[in-house]
XYZ file of C-alpha atoms in Angstrom:
695
model
C 34.258 26.863 -7.647
C 32.032 27.097 -4.610
C 28.422 26.849 -5.716
C 25.733 29.201 -4.502
C 23.876 27.854 -1.490
C 20.488 26.792 -2.763
C 17.988 24.092 -1.885
C 18.617 22.476 -5.256
C 18.142 23.064 -8.955
C 16.567 21.215 -11.817
C 17.412 21.389 -15.475
C 14.874 19.493 -17.568
C 14.838 19.844 -21.317
C 11.066 19.927 -21.446
C 8.330 19.431 -18.940
C 5.385 17.070 -18.588
C 2.005 18.238 -19.695
C -1.024 17.014 -17.821
C -2.967 14.154 -19.329
C -5.839 15.825 -21.116
C -9.503 15.061 -21.724
C -13.012 15.817 -20.567
C -15.086 14.248 -17.872
C -13.949 13.616 -14.315
C -15.700 13.800 -10.965
C -15.753 17.101 -9.190
C -13.584 17.046 -6.089
C -14.526 19.522 -3.412
C -11.122 20.197 -1.921
C -9.295 23.453 -1.374
C -6.798 24.651 -3.953
C -5.246 27.259 -1.708
C -1.585 27.093 -0.894
C -0.199 25.405 2.143
C 1.375 28.218 4.222
C 4.239 25.874 5.134
C 5.141 25.555 1.472
C 4.681 29.237 0.708
C 7.055 30.283 3.469
C 9.706 27.928 2.178
C 9.533 29.100 -1.438
C 11.405 32.304 -0.712
C 14.585 30.301 -0.181
C 14.728 28.879 -3.674
C 14.923 31.670 -6.230
C 18.175 30.309 -7.691
C 16.984 28.409 -10.731
C 13.373 27.458 -10.205
C 11.873 30.407 -12.095
C 13.318 29.110 -15.324
C 12.101 25.619 -14.542
C 8.530 26.741 -13.891
C 8.495 28.402 -17.286
C 9.660 25.195 -18.884
C 6.854 23.278 -17.206
C 4.309 25.010 -19.412
C 5.646 23.314 -22.534
C 3.787 20.411 -24.179
C 5.026 16.989 -25.320
C 7.608 16.544 -22.582
C 10.772 14.576 -22.585
C 11.658 13.648 -19.027
C 15.229 14.101 -17.903
C 16.482 13.088 -14.481
C 17.939 15.853 -12.359
C 18.508 15.634 -8.615
C 19.477 18.457 -6.265
C 22.997 19.520 -7.181
C 25.875 18.235 -5.065
C 29.519 19.071 -5.487
C 31.652 16.212 -6.753
C 33.208 15.856 -3.295
C 29.808 15.731 -1.601
C 28.538 13.209 -4.099
C 31.470 10.903 -3.428
C 31.057 11.269 0.337
C 27.339 10.602 0.143
C 27.803 7.483 -1.950
C 30.269 6.071 0.577
C 28.011 7.057 3.449
C 25.019 5.317 1.875
C 26.998 2.104 1.585
C 27.960 2.444 5.243
C 24.310 3.008 6.195
C 23.224 -0.048 4.228
C 25.701 -2.039 6.317
C 24.519 -0.356 9.567
C 27.945 1.205 10.070
C 26.407 4.320 11.529
C 29.520 5.934 12.974
C 31.284 5.819 9.623
C 28.220 7.200 7.831
C 27.889 10.051 10.319
C 31.599 10.851 10.144
C 31.571 10.913 6.349
C 28.517 13.143 6.023
C 29.768 15.491 8.739
C 32.551 16.439 6.309
C 30.100 17.315 3.517
C 29.472 20.869 2.406
C 25.717 20.252 2.167
C 24.356 19.704 5.710
C 21.388 17.752 4.361
C 23.618 14.722 3.842
C 24.387 14.543 7.556
C 20.695 14.987 8.322
C 19.873 11.994 6.111
C 22.501 9.904 7.893
C 21.102 10.870 11.298
C 17.583 10.101 10.085
C 18.502 6.572 9.059
C 20.554 5.995 12.210
C 17.904 7.155 14.652
C 15.128 5.364 12.763
C 17.088 2.114 13.036
C 17.932 2.519 16.782
C 21.260 0.809 17.341
C 20.989 1.402 21.082
C 23.644 4.130 21.193
C 21.627 7.294 20.642
C 21.138 9.604 23.606
C 17.934 11.287 24.737
C 19.194 14.644 23.522
C 20.062 13.305 20.069
C 16.725 11.533 19.674
C 14.756 14.481 21.056
C 16.464 17.146 18.973
C 16.142 15.255 15.711
C 12.540 14.200 16.217
C 11.500 17.681 17.309
C 12.938 19.215 14.161
C 12.027 16.405 11.761
C 8.773 14.893 12.998
C 7.464 15.013 9.427
C 10.180 12.688 8.124
C 9.335 9.010 7.543
C 9.481 6.431 10.357
C 8.628 9.057 12.955
C 7.070 6.504 15.298
C 10.334 4.580 15.575
C 12.229 7.746 16.454
C 9.589 8.888 18.930
C 9.652 5.501 20.657
C 13.442 5.769 20.827
C 13.202 9.188 22.456
C 10.702 7.886 25.029
C 13.045 5.066 25.961
C 16.064 7.350 26.263
C 14.288 9.900 28.464
C 16.443 10.442 31.608
C 14.937 9.666 34.996
C 15.943 13.105 36.298
C 14.453 15.070 33.402
C 12.597 18.136 34.742
C 8.857 17.664 35.066
C 8.125 20.548 32.709
C 10.274 18.978 29.985
C 8.531 15.617 30.320
C 5.087 17.202 30.128
C 6.063 19.441 27.212
C 7.347 16.431 25.279
C 4.342 14.193 25.809
C 1.834 16.963 25.194
C 3.450 17.517 21.817
C 4.053 13.814 21.115
C 1.545 11.570 22.952
C 3.261 8.408 24.229
C 3.614 5.411 21.949
C 5.326 2.923 24.255
C 4.199 1.301 27.472
C 6.987 2.928 29.523
C 6.225 6.286 27.902
C 2.557 6.046 28.805
C 3.417 5.296 32.432
C 6.090 8.001 32.591
C 3.634 10.626 31.400
C 1.036 9.521 33.950
C 3.604 9.531 36.771
C 4.724 13.026 35.874
C 1.198 14.401 35.684
C 0.275 12.807 39.009
C 3.399 14.176 40.678
C 2.398 17.634 39.515
C -1.038 17.337 41.071
C -2.867 16.218 37.969
C -6.031 14.155 38.187
C -4.415 10.977 36.900
C -4.582 7.467 38.339
C -1.149 6.073 37.574
C -2.176 2.513 38.379
C -4.979 2.658 35.816
C -2.544 3.933 33.184
C -0.030 1.253 34.154
C -2.619 -1.487 33.777
C -3.695 -0.147 30.397
C -0.084 0.062 29.225
C 0.602 -3.496 30.349
C -2.389 -4.948 28.536
C -1.397 -3.807 25.056
C 1.646 -1.565 25.368
C 4.964 -1.947 23.590
C 7.629 -3.105 26.050
C 11.151 -4.198 25.269
C 12.485 -7.195 27.203
C 14.740 -5.072 29.407
C 11.841 -2.797 30.362
C 9.562 -5.463 31.787
C 11.349 -6.260 35.062
C 11.607 -2.605 36.227
C 7.973 -2.037 35.274
C 6.742 -5.064 37.203
C 8.827 -4.140 40.232
C 6.986 -0.827 40.393
C 3.508 -1.783 39.252
C 3.245 -5.563 39.403
C 1.261 -5.432 42.626
C -1.473 -3.434 40.890
C -1.883 -5.857 37.989
C -4.710 -8.387 38.126
C -5.016 -11.830 36.573
C -7.217 -10.223 33.916
C -4.446 -7.748 33.073
C -1.906 -10.532 32.610
C -4.377 -12.588 30.563
C -5.135 -9.569 28.358
C -1.435 -9.052 27.668
C -1.008 -12.713 26.751
C -3.958 -12.430 24.377
C -2.446 -9.313 22.777
C 0.965 -10.926 22.298
C -0.498 -14.031 20.659
C -2.683 -12.041 18.255
C 0.379 -9.996 17.268
C 2.465 -13.168 16.766
C 5.055 -12.153 19.359
C 5.690 -15.781 20.224
C 8.757 -15.371 22.425
C 7.154 -12.704 24.586
C 3.941 -14.758 24.746
C 5.808 -17.821 26.012
C 7.413 -15.729 28.747
C 4.045 -14.231 29.652
C 2.566 -17.697 30.286
C 4.153 -17.856 33.726
C 2.256 -14.750 34.839
C -1.271 -16.034 34.156
C -3.517 -18.463 35.999
C -3.240 -22.204 35.365
C -6.361 -22.371 33.200
C -5.394 -19.342 31.109
C -1.916 -20.832 30.791
C -3.393 -24.024 29.321
C -5.464 -22.014 26.883
C -2.494 -19.841 25.930
C -0.265 -22.874 25.427
C -2.833 -24.425 23.099
C -3.102 -21.201 21.098
C 0.654 -20.835 20.781
C 1.162 -24.433 19.705
C -1.642 -24.180 17.169
C -0.357 -20.858 15.877
C 3.220 -22.094 15.531
C 2.143 -25.551 14.334
C 4.189 -27.122 17.099
C 3.954 -30.735 18.227
C 1.447 -31.861 20.833
C -1.360 -29.579 19.683
C -4.186 -32.051 20.265
C -3.049 -32.814 23.799
C -2.672 -29.093 24.504
C -6.237 -28.393 23.365
C -7.555 -31.355 25.371
C -6.132 -29.811 28.548
C -8.042 -26.535 28.091
C -11.001 -26.286 30.504
C -14.378 -26.498 28.779
C -15.281 -23.013 30.000
C -12.388 -21.547 27.985
C -12.615 -23.669 24.845
C -14.849 -21.148 23.039
C -12.377 -18.294 23.530
C -12.189 -16.368 20.199
C -8.411 -16.560 20.075
C -8.391 -20.323 20.558
C -11.228 -20.883 18.079
C -9.330 -18.836 15.512
C -6.059 -20.745 15.986
C -7.856 -24.076 15.736
C -9.638 -23.029 12.531
C -6.426 -21.721 11.008
C -4.515 -24.874 11.973
C -7.180 -27.084 10.414
C -7.195 -25.094 7.173
C -3.399 -25.221 6.899
C -3.526 -28.961 7.583
C -6.030 -29.540 4.757
C -8.951 -30.201 7.126
C -11.286 -27.763 5.388
C -14.633 -29.165 6.493
C -13.537 -29.283 10.116
C -12.309 -25.707 9.849
C -15.732 -24.694 8.534
C -17.337 -26.178 11.639
C -15.523 -23.529 13.682
C -15.912 -20.617 11.258
C -19.565 -21.056 10.317
C -20.749 -19.935 13.741
C -18.271 -17.227 14.790
C -18.006 -16.142 18.417
C -19.930 -13.015 19.302
C -16.655 -11.151 19.845
C -13.823 -11.879 17.406
C -11.089 -10.120 19.332
C -8.775 -7.335 18.184
C -7.890 -8.765 14.743
C -11.023 -9.295 12.620
C -8.783 -9.101 9.557
C -7.222 -12.427 10.512
C -10.651 -14.020 10.792
C -11.676 -12.606 7.425
C -8.623 -14.055 5.695
C -9.636 -17.534 6.832
C -13.281 -17.009 5.853
C -12.393 -15.680 2.406
C -10.197 -18.677 1.610
C -12.961 -21.117 2.535
C -15.680 -19.097 0.798
C -13.845 -19.134 -2.518
C -13.169 -22.847 -2.122
C -16.900 -23.407 -1.605
C -17.725 -21.331 -4.702
C -15.252 -23.431 -6.699
C -17.079 -26.532 -5.473
C -20.410 -24.948 -6.528
C -21.587 -24.952 -2.917
C -22.897 -21.446 -3.348
C -25.484 -21.492 -0.574
C -22.854 -22.691 1.910
C -20.461 -19.994 0.705
C -23.111 -17.314 1.156
C -24.028 -18.477 4.662
C -20.373 -18.438 5.683
C -19.587 -14.991 4.289
C -22.799 -13.295 5.371
C -22.048 -14.250 8.981
C -19.128 -11.794 8.795
C -20.855 -9.002 6.849
C -21.262 -6.981 10.028
C -17.533 -6.506 10.505
C -16.113 -3.000 10.405
C -13.432 -1.720 8.066
C -11.927 -3.603 5.144
C -13.095 -7.065 6.309
C -16.703 -5.876 6.375
C -16.397 -4.201 2.972
C -14.955 -7.338 1.393
C -17.472 -9.599 3.136
C -20.418 -7.572 1.857
C -19.097 -7.510 -1.691
C -18.438 -11.249 -1.739
C -21.810 -12.044 -0.151
C -23.561 -9.776 -2.651
C -21.741 -11.251 -5.627
C -22.499 -14.842 -4.609
C -26.125 -13.940 -3.947
C -26.550 -12.167 -7.300
C -24.521 -14.267 -9.718
C -24.971 -17.756 -8.281
C -28.120 -17.723 -6.153
C -30.175 -15.269 -8.216
C -31.267 -13.294 -5.167
C -31.205 -9.667 -6.284
C -32.690 -8.176 -3.131
C -30.178 -9.875 -0.842
C -27.325 -8.890 -3.149
C -28.532 -5.310 -3.356
C -28.621 -5.046 0.425
C -25.007 -6.181 0.688
C -23.773 -3.900 -2.101
C -25.505 -0.881 -0.575
C -23.922 -1.665 2.767
C -20.549 -1.856 1.077
C -21.127 1.483 -0.657
C -21.929 3.178 2.646
C -18.585 2.060 4.072
C -16.125 2.959 1.295
C -14.414 6.203 0.322
C -11.742 5.173 -2.204
C -12.597 5.736 -5.896
C -11.915 2.120 -6.913
C -14.184 0.819 -4.150
C -16.930 3.378 -4.784
C -17.007 2.476 -8.469
C -17.127 -1.221 -7.651
C -19.886 -0.898 -5.054
C -22.039 1.392 -7.204
C -21.665 -0.778 -10.311
C -22.732 -3.964 -8.539
C -25.557 -2.121 -6.801
C -26.765 -1.132 -10.276
C -26.620 -4.738 -11.485
C -28.674 -5.923 -8.520
C -31.206 -3.075 -8.538
C -34.835 -3.613 -9.491
C -36.089 -1.077 -12.013
C -34.416 0.988 -14.719
C -34.361 4.256 -12.793
C -32.530 2.781 -9.852
C -30.017 0.975 -12.056
C -29.289 4.118 -14.049
C -28.770 6.155 -10.893
C -26.186 3.710 -9.582
C -24.483 3.368 -12.962
C -24.150 7.139 -13.112
C -22.541 7.174 -9.685
C -20.025 4.522 -10.727
C -19.347 6.419 -13.959
C -18.238 9.442 -11.933
C -14.958 7.536 -11.521
C -13.860 6.963 -15.140
C -10.291 6.122 -14.153
C -11.447 2.936 -12.388
C -12.283 -0.457 -13.869
C -15.903 -0.541 -12.743
C -16.395 3.151 -13.418
C -15.392 2.485 -17.017
C -17.780 -0.461 -17.324
C -20.575 1.740 -15.988
C -19.652 4.479 -18.477
C -19.868 2.023 -21.353
C -23.162 0.612 -20.042
C -24.474 4.175 -20.297
C -23.144 4.246 -23.889
C -20.654 6.985 -23.191
C -17.008 7.297 -24.125
C -14.362 6.644 -21.487
C -12.364 9.879 -21.355
C -9.135 10.881 -19.704
C -9.917 12.900 -16.564
C -8.474 16.430 -16.693
C -6.042 17.830 -14.175
C -7.709 20.429 -11.930
C -7.008 24.056 -12.696
C -4.646 26.014 -10.496
C -1.148 25.133 -9.426
C 1.376 25.664 -6.694
C 4.856 26.751 -7.681
C 7.044 23.651 -7.672
C 9.717 25.708 -5.958
C 7.506 25.576 -2.882
C 8.102 21.832 -2.748
C 11.679 21.830 -4.004
C 12.773 24.030 -1.129
C 11.702 21.509 1.515
C 14.512 19.387 3.004
C 12.249 16.319 2.808
C 11.883 16.760 -0.950
C 15.593 17.279 -1.468
C 16.320 14.206 0.651
C 13.865 12.157 -1.391
C 15.396 13.228 -4.692
C 18.923 12.558 -3.464
C 18.016 9.085 -2.245
C 16.275 8.273 -5.519
C 19.197 9.597 -7.538
C 21.489 7.265 -5.594
C 19.317 4.196 -6.058
C 17.643 4.077 -2.628
C 14.150 3.947 -4.082
C 12.472 2.236 -1.137
C 13.623 5.017 1.171
C 12.681 7.647 -1.400
C 9.177 6.168 -1.645
C 8.772 6.532 2.102
C 9.340 10.278 1.666
C 6.914 10.443 -1.272
C 4.146 8.860 0.782
C 4.932 11.036 3.777
C 4.836 14.180 1.660
C 1.463 13.184 0.247
C 0.138 13.405 3.772
C 1.308 17.014 4.097
C -0.472 18.179 0.934
C -3.587 20.188 1.673
C -5.028 20.749 -1.792
C -5.287 19.291 -5.266
C -2.963 22.029 -6.498
C -0.249 20.947 -4.076
C -0.585 17.295 -5.077
C -0.388 18.330 -8.727
C 2.743 20.426 -8.295
C 4.507 17.756 -6.222
C 3.707 15.106 -8.816
C 4.996 17.306 -11.630
C 8.203 17.941 -9.737
C 8.781 14.210 -9.310
C 7.809 13.473 -12.897
C 10.018 16.114 -14.477
C 13.023 15.024 -12.412
C 12.723 11.505 -13.783
C 11.117 9.919 -10.721
C 7.645 9.167 -12.023
C 7.481 6.049 -9.853
C 7.730 8.254 -6.771
C 5.036 10.528 -8.142
C 2.677 7.601 -8.632
C 3.362 6.334 -5.104
C 2.596 9.818 -3.803
C -0.661 9.978 -5.787
C -1.850 6.666 -4.348
C -1.249 7.909 -0.821
C -2.889 11.264 -1.573
C -5.964 9.469 -2.900
C -6.347 7.693 0.431
C -6.358 11.127 2.058
C -9.158 12.334 -0.202
C -7.017 14.226 -2.728
C -7.875 12.395 -5.944
C -6.178 13.560 -9.155
C -6.678 10.711 -11.662
C -5.612 12.847 -14.603
C -2.013 12.659 -13.399
C -1.991 8.953 -12.647
C -1.497 7.735 -16.227
C 1.668 9.373 -17.639
C 2.183 8.682 -21.333
C 5.456 10.534 -21.919
C 7.842 8.261 -20.006
C 10.628 6.626 -22.066
C 8.862 7.398 -25.377
C 11.645 5.883 -27.482
C 11.273 2.571 -25.653
C 7.529 2.297 -26.183
C 7.461 3.766 -29.695
C 10.120 1.381 -30.998
C 8.249 -1.808 -30.095
C 8.105 -4.246 -33.008
C 5.773 -6.773 -31.383
C 2.107 -6.555 -32.323
C 0.961 -5.119 -29.015
C -0.759 -1.764 -28.834
C 1.182 0.974 -27.090
C -1.709 1.701 -24.725
C -1.535 -1.838 -23.347
C 2.230 -1.705 -22.887
C 1.970 1.578 -21.009
C -0.772 0.162 -18.790
C 1.300 -2.933 -18.014
C 4.483 -0.977 -17.273
C 2.571 1.439 -15.061
C 1.165 -1.398 -12.974
C 4.294 -3.548 -12.985
C 6.994 -1.027 -12.127
C 5.373 2.426 -12.024
C 7.840 3.218 -14.850
C 10.956 2.550 -12.773
C 13.699 1.207 -15.051
C 15.682 -0.375 -12.229
C 12.708 -1.916 -10.422
C 13.347 -5.384 -9.038
C 10.738 -7.479 -7.242
C 11.217 -10.001 -4.458
C 10.639 -12.672 -7.118
C 13.553 -11.187 -9.136
C 11.352 -9.717 -11.886
C 13.162 -6.767 -13.432
C 12.705 -3.463 -15.171
C 9.774 -1.565 -16.630
C 7.840 -4.676 -17.630
C 9.033 -6.737 -14.631
C 10.404 -9.629 -16.669
C 11.979 -12.620 -14.947
C 15.485 -13.419 -16.241
C 14.357 -16.957 -17.090
C 11.425 -15.600 -19.104
C 13.655 -13.059 -20.828
C 16.113 -15.784 -21.797
C 13.277 -17.893 -23.218
C 11.867 -14.970 -25.227
C 15.293 -13.921 -26.504
C 16.006 -17.452 -27.728
C 12.558 -17.758 -29.352
C 12.826 -14.359 -31.054
C 16.516 -14.791 -31.935
C 17.495 -11.787 -29.861
C 20.640 -11.328 -27.822
C 20.018 -12.031 -24.133
C 21.566 -9.554 -21.706
C 20.421 -9.898 -18.092
C 21.983 -6.614 -16.987
C 20.104 -4.639 -19.636
C 16.787 -5.834 -18.199
C 17.347 -3.365 -15.344
C 19.245 -0.628 -17.152
C 17.928 -0.376 -20.717
C 14.276 0.643 -20.978
C 14.012 -0.169 -24.683
C 15.501 -3.639 -24.242
C 13.190 -4.461 -21.341
C 10.085 -3.257 -23.180
C 11.149 -5.165 -26.286
C 11.456 -8.417 -24.319
C 8.292 -7.818 -22.306
C 6.209 -6.840 -25.335
C 7.257 -9.954 -27.223
C 6.368 -12.140 -24.271
C 2.992 -10.413 -23.942
C 2.387 -10.759 -27.693
C 2.937 -14.499 -27.375
C 0.436 -14.721 -24.535
C -2.134 -12.740 -26.513
C -1.702 -15.165 -29.401
C -2.059 -18.136 -27.038
C -5.325 -16.756 -25.646
C -6.893 -15.581 -28.921
C -6.200 -11.907 -28.158
C -8.186 -12.067 -24.920
C -6.564 -9.334 -22.857
C -7.795 -10.473 -19.411
C -6.520 -14.024 -19.921
C -3.178 -12.852 -21.282
C -2.735 -10.369 -18.442
C -3.614 -12.990 -15.842
C -0.987 -15.256 -17.397
C 1.557 -12.425 -17.477
C 1.077 -11.925 -13.737
C 0.407 -15.428 -12.405
C 1.786 -17.685 -15.129
C 0.138 -19.580 -18.008
C -0.106 -22.776 -15.960
C -2.412 -21.179 -13.431
C -4.589 -19.652 -16.136
C -5.014 -23.050 -17.801
C -6.064 -24.462 -14.438
C -8.557 -21.640 -13.850
C -10.055 -22.108 -17.318
C -10.658 -25.771 -16.542
C -12.087 -24.958 -13.117
C -14.320 -21.969 -13.897
C -15.037 -22.343 -17.591
C -13.718 -20.495 -20.633
C -15.164 -16.996 -21.155
C -13.994 -17.035 -24.766
C -16.503 -19.778 -25.499
C -19.393 -18.321 -23.524
C -19.043 -20.827 -20.686
C -18.906 -17.995 -18.143
C -19.130 -14.215 -18.239
C -15.687 -12.619 -18.471
C -16.471 -10.390 -15.495
C -17.304 -13.365 -13.290
C -14.205 -15.202 -14.488
C -12.083 -12.243 -13.422
C -13.711 -12.086 -10.005
C -13.185 -15.835 -9.556
C -9.413 -15.520 -9.851
C -8.303 -16.897 -6.466
C -5.130 -14.806 -6.151
C -5.934 -11.325 -4.865
C -2.856 -9.791 -6.459
C -3.686 -11.178 -9.903
C -7.357 -10.234 -9.693
C -6.409 -6.667 -8.779
C -3.598 -6.595 -11.347
C -5.824 -7.444 -14.298
C -8.427 -4.843 -13.342
C -5.826 -2.125 -12.800
C -4.163 -2.812 -16.159
C -7.500 -2.842 -17.977
C -8.505 0.492 -16.463
C -5.129 1.900 -17.499
C -5.639 0.524 -20.993
C -8.860 2.498 -21.435
C -7.223 5.718 -20.265
C -4.142 5.250 -22.435
C -6.248 4.457 -25.489
C -7.996 7.773 -24.996
C -4.643 9.543 -24.704
C -2.366 7.778 -27.217
C -4.503 5.273 -29.142
C -4.422 5.465 -32.916
C -8.008 4.287 -33.358
C -6.868 1.349 -35.494
C -4.967 -1.067 -33.283
C -6.311 -2.312 -30.010
C -9.970 -2.876 -30.730
C -10.455 -5.465 -27.970
C -12.854 -4.347 -25.269
C -13.991 -5.929 -22.039
C -17.300 -7.751 -22.649
C -20.039 -5.844 -20.885
C -22.307 -7.059 -18.132
C -24.990 -4.393 -17.755
C -28.292 -4.196 -15.869
C -31.108 -5.832 -17.799
């Protein structure tokens, strides 16, 4: 029977209730509806009214439900997805063209045009991008359209296109300038051409035609700037070809940089040939410092990094990576003054490098050098540069620790405590002798039908239902950018949660937070796979298991990492086999990725063993769960054992040299506090993070 045309239906048994509790920061963002969503909602009266009623129920049980496809469409789509995965675009397009639901063909075109196999026409690229500019990977499709633009395209069409979509490629930038100049616009095409050449995106086949037209206008400085850009971006092949276009001295410098960067032979001779006037070039200094560090020549690398050039070039993040590695090595060697001098030289950087440099400089100054005023200056500078809740809580907490006087410390602790869903916000809350509470979900909501009617949402759900979670996540993040209010973020999350795609909802929330739409009360779901978490026999509190699964897999049963860790608890097959043998359980590798209860059972038993090994110290056990027990043993020998009072637990955590593990432990611990508030029984799970509070 032919089904009624509808954007899609959902049929959950029960719906998710918001995580409840008092105390969260006020967020001054609009809760009005997005007109784009409101207009779309009219199209989806089919079954959503019943669903919205169900969403008011408490104690949800999540049931997966994707937009409905006929059995024929489902079979076609599955075959088409396999063809897309194998880049057989013609077959995928042919298959989806036969489908009853036109969205399937749209998805196939989206993947084809985003991949650019070289066969798409200008009209195809233009039409799709114009109608779907809000779909993921828009920049790839726009660049494709720019490159397929016909030479004889009417001037008005060229101008209309670029006024709507400003050029992304070098050829596009020049084409727009040429068209404006031809129409009498006040544009210097040669200036635009030079700018495009210095840092524009050119494909190999585009370079010769460009140089034939504009090569005579390009200076030695333009060619040198392009070489510099290509080397910083690690486009080694293009950089080698660019060498022939620069002066002899710049060529020697570029050759030395490339050989250092690629760790090729003859690096010393290449550097020796660089003229003395060019030896202090930031790019060359960076490559030399990086090469020395990778070759184990740490002290010689420090000689170059300790006095950075006045201008670091376009990639300060690369410099900061090198500095951070050496700074932590110096701290490990108890050369704290040297570490501070190194890091503080980079505290003036903008963006993330500057934020991290100021925190590290402040921490070293406070905890190892005992200089509160210097530390406080760095932490305040960090606070003025951050906007994310985790970073605000961190900056405010450490500013409180370094502040002189009770009033000042209390003020900063209170600011950190405004973010109770973050690790440092929770520490600040406890320092103020308050209870960490689950943040409430803001009042007001947008009808989920408003979201469900959007093609992007239907595409996301279809891709997730068919196992293409990476592609589905790209839609979730993109959709987060279209939300204009907390109510819209809330309704989109609930839609994803109730359809069994909580992992997509959490990805969307993270992206929304970066846009200033912070809804922490949704970020800790406690109703996912309840039978799996309630049936655990290992002596591990449920709150901890939920916090680990949330951080490991975002509650995605089929999650699989690049390291081959699998399932909700991201257990390696080798670890699962070891645990199964130790616990006299049956080992089934396939069930790690398909059976939530089995995965949680294995993971909880492994975690219980780690907790026993580390005397129920959660941070140590979690660090071992993420990085391995061998590393934790090494760190305990290197930094001291916080269980025996040799070092404060907080400092031990911040000394963890692996960024991922350091972040992992803090994120799980903050989740633990929230889940205890939501599902804790008040009996199990009495461990708490030892406090470090202002004196």
